[in-house]
Amino acid sequence: FLFLVFYLVVIYSVYAGYPFPTAPPVDPFAKIRVDDCGKTKGCFRYGKPGCNAETCDYFLSYRRIGADVEFELSADTDGWVAVGFSSDKKMGGDDVMACVHDDNGRRNPARDEEGVFENNRVTCRFKRPVYVPREETIVDLHLSWYYLFAWGPAIQGSITRHDIDSPPVSERVVSIYKYEDIFMPSAAYQTFSSPFCLLLIVALTFYLLMGTP
């Protein structure tokens, strides 16, 4: 019915001397809201302390919408940005969703996708179902997974190696039913605050004080 109405409108426009109807303008990409993080959606921020979706090295958010999960991804890159779902924190054999910028500005996420490439950043938004049939190769988001975060350059829309040797990963498995706002400092902003680093500093200090035999 809709197709028929459109067809009749086109014919009438031709005989009435009016121009062909044009497609409605595409809505601009709605910026990612970070003030919703930890409230109505979960977020991961990787980069400088206090960064947001436009300034973090990498940003991800997720929220449930009916039977779907909506993801928002953004990274400081002119190529691609992705999130992987893993059972062991390691890359390889994982389900990965990626948004890729190519010369034509196209993206390749799941569905209901939209994205933008501005200020050398790839930003996108898409949905995927929470539950999937067992025979599907993608993971069931009803279960909890480690999230792997990666981004990097692309050549004519084809993904190349990620920007950093050891891409960040969530410290624990992530549940889409729990909204948190988690910050992960990038290498440039990491401090010697972990127990291992403190132990290493203590050991080195002890060695220097004792001297060599």
mmCIF file of C-alpha atoms in Angstrom:
data_model
loop_
_atom_site.group_PDB
_atom_site.id
_atom_site.type_symbol
_atom_site.label_atom_id
_atom_site.label_comp_id
_atom_site.label_asym_id
_atom_site.label_seq_id
_atom_site.Cartn_x
_atom_site.Cartn_y
_atom_site.Cartn_z
ATOM 1 C CA PHE A 1 0.000 0.000 0.000
ATOM 2 C CA LEU A 2 2.754 2.411 0.849
ATOM 3 C CA PHE A 3 4.570 1.554 -2.344
ATOM 4 C CA LEU A 4 1.432 2.172 -4.397
ATOM 5 C CA VAL A 5 0.845 5.568 -2.800
ATOM 6 C CA PHE A 6 4.424 6.600 -3.505
ATOM 7 C CA TYR A 7 4.115 5.429 -7.114
ATOM 8 C CA LEU A 8 0.962 7.483 -7.676
ATOM 9 C CA VAL A 9 2.563 10.575 -6.154
ATOM 10 C CA VAL A 10 5.500 10.284 -8.537
ATOM 11 C CA ILE A 11 3.233 9.941 -11.604
ATOM 12 C CA TYR A 12 1.134 12.921 -10.528
ATOM 13 C CA SER A 13 4.249 15.017 -10.003
ATOM 14 C CA VAL A 14 5.453 14.312 -13.526
ATOM 15 C CA TYR A 15 2.176 15.273 -15.238
ATOM 16 C CA ALA A 16 1.549 18.266 -12.999
ATOM 17 C CA GLY A 17 4.940 19.721 -13.813
ATOM 18 C CA TYR A 18 6.224 19.374 -10.254
ATOM 19 C CA PRO A 19 9.673 17.967 -9.468
ATOM 20 C CA PHE A 20 10.052 14.434 -8.225
ATOM 21 C CA PRO A 21 9.698 14.097 -4.443
ATOM 22 C CA THR A 22 13.001 14.025 -2.649
ATOM 23 C CA ALA A 23 14.000 11.807 0.260
ATOM 24 C CA PRO A 24 13.468 13.348 3.701
ATOM 25 C CA PRO A 25 16.616 14.769 5.293
ATOM 26 C CA VAL A 26 18.610 12.388 7.445
ATOM 27 C CA ASP A 27 18.525 13.238 11.133
ATOM 28 C CA PRO A 28 21.922 14.313 12.448
ATOM 29 C CA PHE A 29 23.715 11.888 14.718
ATOM 30 C CA ALA A 30 22.619 12.475 18.305
ATOM 31 C CA LYS A 31 25.648 13.003 20.512
ATOM 32 C CA ILE A 32 26.377 10.400 23.158
ATOM 33 C CA ARG A 33 25.184 11.502 26.587
ATOM 34 C CA VAL A 34 27.644 10.687 29.355
ATOM 35 C CA ASP A 35 25.505 12.069 32.184
ATOM 36 C CA ASP A 36 23.351 8.935 31.776
ATOM 37 C CA CYS A 37 26.318 6.681 32.544
ATOM 38 C CA GLY A 38 25.758 4.540 35.620
ATOM 39 C CA LYS A 39 22.078 5.519 35.652
ATOM 40 C CA THR A 40 20.204 4.479 32.531
ATOM 41 C CA LYS A 41 23.137 2.845 30.760
ATOM 42 C CA GLY A 42 26.489 1.295 31.500
ATOM 43 C CA CYS A 43 29.694 2.958 30.309
ATOM 44 C CA PHE A 44 33.383 2.248 29.920
ATOM 45 C CA ARG A 45 35.813 5.130 29.454
ATOM 46 C CA TYR A 46 39.449 4.587 28.533
ATOM 47 C CA GLY A 47 41.839 7.517 28.409
ATOM 48 C CA LYS A 48 42.423 10.681 30.385
ATOM 49 C CA PRO A 49 40.642 11.037 33.763
ATOM 50 C CA GLY A 50 37.354 12.885 33.346
ATOM 51 C CA CYS A 51 37.129 12.205 29.607
ATOM 52 C CA ASN A 52 33.812 11.822 27.814
ATOM 53 C CA ALA A 53 32.549 10.210 24.626
ATOM 54 C CA GLU A 54 34.263 12.876 22.530
ATOM 55 C CA THR A 55 37.612 13.000 24.336
ATOM 56 C CA CYS A 56 38.315 9.463 25.628
ATOM 57 C CA ASP A 57 40.715 7.319 23.650
ATOM 58 C CA TYR A 58 37.871 4.785 23.663
ATOM 59 C CA PHE A 59 34.287 4.963 24.897
ATOM 60 C CA LEU A 60 31.523 2.366 25.083
ATOM 61 C CA SER A 61 28.010 2.434 26.482
ATOM 62 C CA TYR A 62 25.264 -0.191 26.595
ATOM 63 C CA ARG A 63 21.623 -0.210 27.614
ATOM 64 C CA ARG A 64 18.674 -2.543 27.247
ATOM 65 C CA ILE A 65 15.819 -1.481 24.993
ATOM 66 C CA GLY A 66 13.134 -4.158 24.982
ATOM 67 C CA ALA A 67 14.579 -7.334 23.508
ATOM 68 C CA ASP A 68 17.688 -5.501 22.266
ATOM 69 C CA VAL A 69 20.860 -4.000 23.650
ATOM 70 C CA GLU A 70 21.897 -0.640 22.241
ATOM 71 C CA PHE A 71 25.635 -0.005 22.029
ATOM 72 C CA GLU A 72 27.406 3.294 21.499
ATOM 73 C CA LEU A 73 31.066 3.226 20.493
ATOM 74 C CA SER A 74 33.554 6.021 19.955
ATOM 75 C CA ALA A 75 37.329 6.096 19.539
ATOM 76 C CA ASP A 76 40.100 8.460 18.586
ATOM 77 C CA THR A 77 40.760 6.934 15.165
ATOM 78 C CA ASP A 78 39.993 7.444 11.514
ATOM 79 C CA GLY A 79 39.449 3.714 10.914
ATOM 80 C CA TRP A 80 37.394 1.434 13.114
ATOM 81 C CA VAL A 81 36.146 0.920 16.658
ATOM 82 C CA ALA A 82 34.957 -2.389 18.115
ATOM 83 C CA VAL A 83 33.818 -4.285 21.170
ATOM 84 C CA GLY A 84 34.400 -7.993 21.665
ATOM 85 C CA PHE A 85 32.692 -10.441 24.008
ATOM 86 C CA SER A 86 34.984 -13.042 25.532
ATOM 87 C CA SER A 87 34.828 -15.765 28.166
ATOM 88 C CA ASP A 88 38.523 -15.566 29.070
ATOM 89 C CA LYS A 89 39.815 -11.970 28.609
ATOM 90 C CA LYS A 90 41.871 -13.108 25.616
ATOM 91 C CA MET A 91 41.484 -12.270 21.955
ATOM 92 C CA GLY A 92 40.749 -15.061 19.540
ATOM 93 C CA GLY A 93 37.508 -16.857 18.701
ATOM 94 C CA ASP A 94 35.428 -14.027 20.191
ATOM 95 C CA ASP A 95 32.244 -12.376 19.009
ATOM 96 C CA VAL A 96 33.179 -8.884 17.822
ATOM 97 C CA MET A 97 30.994 -5.983 16.718
ATOM 98 C CA ALA A 98 32.846 -3.284 14.755
ATOM 99 C CA CYS A 99 32.031 0.042 13.157
ATOM 100 C CA VAL A 100 34.288 0.858 10.219
ATOM 101 C CA HIS A 101 34.816 4.168 8.464
ATOM 102 C CA ASP A 102 35.708 3.976 4.799
ATOM 103 C CA ASP A 103 36.045 6.480 1.974
ATOM 104 C CA ASN A 104 32.285 6.428 1.442
ATOM 105 C CA GLY A 105 31.476 6.930 5.102
ATOM 106 C CA ARG A 106 29.710 3.593 5.450
ATOM 107 C CA ARG A 107 29.563 1.546 8.659
ATOM 108 C CA ASN A 108 29.055 -2.141 9.267
ATOM 109 C CA PRO A 109 27.523 -2.750 12.696
ATOM 110 C CA ALA A 110 24.496 -4.924 13.411
ATOM 111 C CA ARG A 111 21.235 -3.082 12.711
ATOM 112 C CA ASP A 112 19.496 0.211 13.415
ATOM 113 C CA GLU A 113 22.975 1.509 12.877
ATOM 114 C CA GLU A 114 24.020 5.117 12.624
ATOM 115 C CA GLY A 115 27.359 6.789 12.877
ATOM 116 C CA VAL A 116 29.520 9.781 12.165
ATOM 117 C CA PHE A 117 33.160 10.536 11.448
ATOM 118 C CA GLU A 118 34.195 13.909 12.851
ATOM 119 C CA ASN A 119 37.384 15.367 14.322
ATOM 120 C CA ASN A 120 39.273 12.188 13.518
ATOM 121 C CA ARG A 121 36.821 10.097 15.576
ATOM 122 C CA VAL A 122 34.653 7.179 14.578
ATOM 123 C CA THR A 123 31.411 7.178 16.558
ATOM 124 C CA CYS A 124 28.477 4.848 16.048
ATOM 125 C CA ARG A 125 25.323 3.470 17.613
ATOM 126 C CA PHE A 126 23.638 0.143 16.899
ATOM 127 C CA LYS A 127 21.459 -2.578 18.405
ATOM 128 C CA ARG A 128 21.663 -6.321 18.649
ATOM 129 C CA PRO A 129 19.319 -8.826 20.314
ATOM 130 C CA VAL A 130 19.790 -9.915 23.900
ATOM 131 C CA TYR A 131 18.862 -13.535 23.230
ATOM 132 C CA VAL A 132 20.087 -15.498 20.220
ATOM 133 C CA PRO A 133 19.301 -19.032 19.055
ATOM 134 C CA ARG A 134 21.832 -21.632 20.123
ATOM 135 C CA GLU A 135 22.869 -22.315 16.558
ATOM 136 C CA GLU A 136 23.909 -18.696 16.019
ATOM 137 C CA THR A 137 27.615 -17.814 16.148
ATOM 138 C CA ILE A 138 27.112 -14.587 18.116
ATOM 139 C CA VAL A 139 27.065 -14.710 21.892
ATOM 140 C CA ASP A 140 23.980 -14.503 24.056
ATOM 141 C CA LEU A 141 24.096 -11.155 25.870
ATOM 142 C CA HIS A 142 21.745 -12.495 28.516
ATOM 143 C CA LEU A 143 24.931 -14.077 29.879
ATOM 144 C CA SER A 144 27.881 -12.122 31.260
ATOM 145 C CA TRP A 145 31.120 -11.711 29.291
ATOM 146 C CA TYR A 146 34.431 -9.920 29.484
ATOM 147 C CA TYR A 147 34.362 -6.924 27.177
ATOM 148 C CA LEU A 148 37.357 -6.365 24.896
ATOM 149 C CA PHE A 149 37.906 -2.831 23.613
ATOM 150 C CA ALA A 150 39.796 -2.175 20.392
ATOM 151 C CA TRP A 151 40.229 0.431 17.677
ATOM 152 C CA GLY A 152 42.624 1.163 14.856
ATOM 153 C CA PRO A 153 43.156 2.287 11.271
ATOM 154 C CA ALA A 154 41.356 1.004 8.192
ATOM 155 C CA ILE A 155 42.355 0.878 4.537
ATOM 156 C CA GLN A 156 39.440 1.435 2.152
ATOM 157 C CA GLY A 157 37.015 0.102 4.723
ATOM 158 C CA SER A 158 39.121 -2.949 5.650
ATOM 159 C CA ILE A 159 40.187 -3.344 9.277
ATOM 160 C CA THR A 160 43.901 -3.408 10.049
ATOM 161 C CA ARG A 161 45.736 -4.129 13.302
ATOM 162 C CA HIS A 162 44.522 -2.347 16.429
ATOM 163 C CA ASP A 163 46.356 0.749 17.644
ATOM 164 C CA ILE A 164 47.826 -0.652 20.862
ATOM 165 C CA ASP A 165 49.545 -3.995 21.466
ATOM 166 C CA SER A 166 47.406 -4.937 24.467
ATOM 167 C CA PRO A 167 43.902 -3.515 24.031
ATOM 168 C CA PRO A 168 42.052 -2.856 27.292
ATOM 169 C CA VAL A 169 39.615 -5.380 28.692
ATOM 170 C CA SER A 170 37.056 -5.181 31.483
ATOM 171 C CA GLU A 171 38.418 -6.378 34.820
ATOM 172 C CA ARG A 172 35.389 -8.580 35.421
ATOM 173 C CA VAL A 173 32.542 -9.996 33.392
ATOM 174 C CA VAL A 174 29.895 -7.470 32.403
ATOM 175 C CA SER A 175 26.169 -7.940 32.891
ATOM 176 C CA ILE A 176 23.830 -5.934 30.681
ATOM 177 C CA TYR A 177 21.450 -5.852 33.641
ATOM 178 C CA LYS A 178 23.848 -3.781 35.736
ATOM 179 C CA TYR A 179 24.677 -0.204 34.774
ATOM 180 C CA GLU A 180 28.036 1.099 35.928
ATOM 181 C CA ASP A 181 30.279 3.984 34.890
ATOM 182 C CA ILE A 182 33.793 2.542 34.776
ATOM 183 C CA PHE A 183 36.928 4.542 34.037
ATOM 184 C CA MET A 184 40.109 2.865 32.847
ATOM 185 C CA PRO A 185 43.204 5.097 32.597
ATOM 186 C CA SER A 186 45.232 4.766 29.422
ATOM 187 C CA ALA A 187 48.940 3.978 29.658
ATOM 188 C CA ALA A 188 49.847 7.676 29.734
ATOM 189 C CA TYR A 189 47.765 8.198 32.887
ATOM 190 C CA GLN A 190 48.377 4.971 34.773
ATOM 191 C CA THR A 191 50.043 5.277 38.178
ATOM 192 C CA PHE A 192 51.972 2.838 40.344
ATOM 193 C CA SER A 193 48.933 1.994 42.405
ATOM 194 C CA SER A 194 48.530 -1.708 41.823
ATOM 195 C CA PRO A 195 49.799 -4.139 44.507
ATOM 196 C CA PHE A 196 52.283 -5.621 42.030
ATOM 197 C CA CYS A 197 53.788 -2.230 41.210
ATOM 198 C CA LEU A 198 54.032 -1.318 44.885
ATOM 199 C CA LEU A 199 55.715 -4.629 45.609
ATOM 200 C CA LEU A 200 58.157 -4.030 42.765
ATOM 201 C CA ILE A 201 58.996 -0.556 44.072
ATOM 202 C CA VAL A 202 59.542 -1.914 47.593
ATOM 203 C CA ALA A 203 61.766 -4.688 46.259
ATOM 204 C CA LEU A 204 63.874 -2.271 44.213
ATOM 205 C CA THR A 205 64.193 0.119 47.150
ATOM 206 C CA PHE A 206 65.310 -2.699 49.441
ATOM 207 C CA TYR A 207 67.888 -3.809 46.894
ATOM 208 C CA LEU A 208 69.283 -0.299 46.561
ATOM 209 C CA LEU A 209 69.504 0.151 50.330
ATOM 210 C CA MET A 210 71.213 -3.174 50.878
ATOM 211 C CA GLY A 211 73.611 -2.683 48.008
ATOM 212 C CA THR A 212 75.268 -5.448 46.131
ATOM 213 C CA PRO A 213 77.133 -8.228 47.959
#
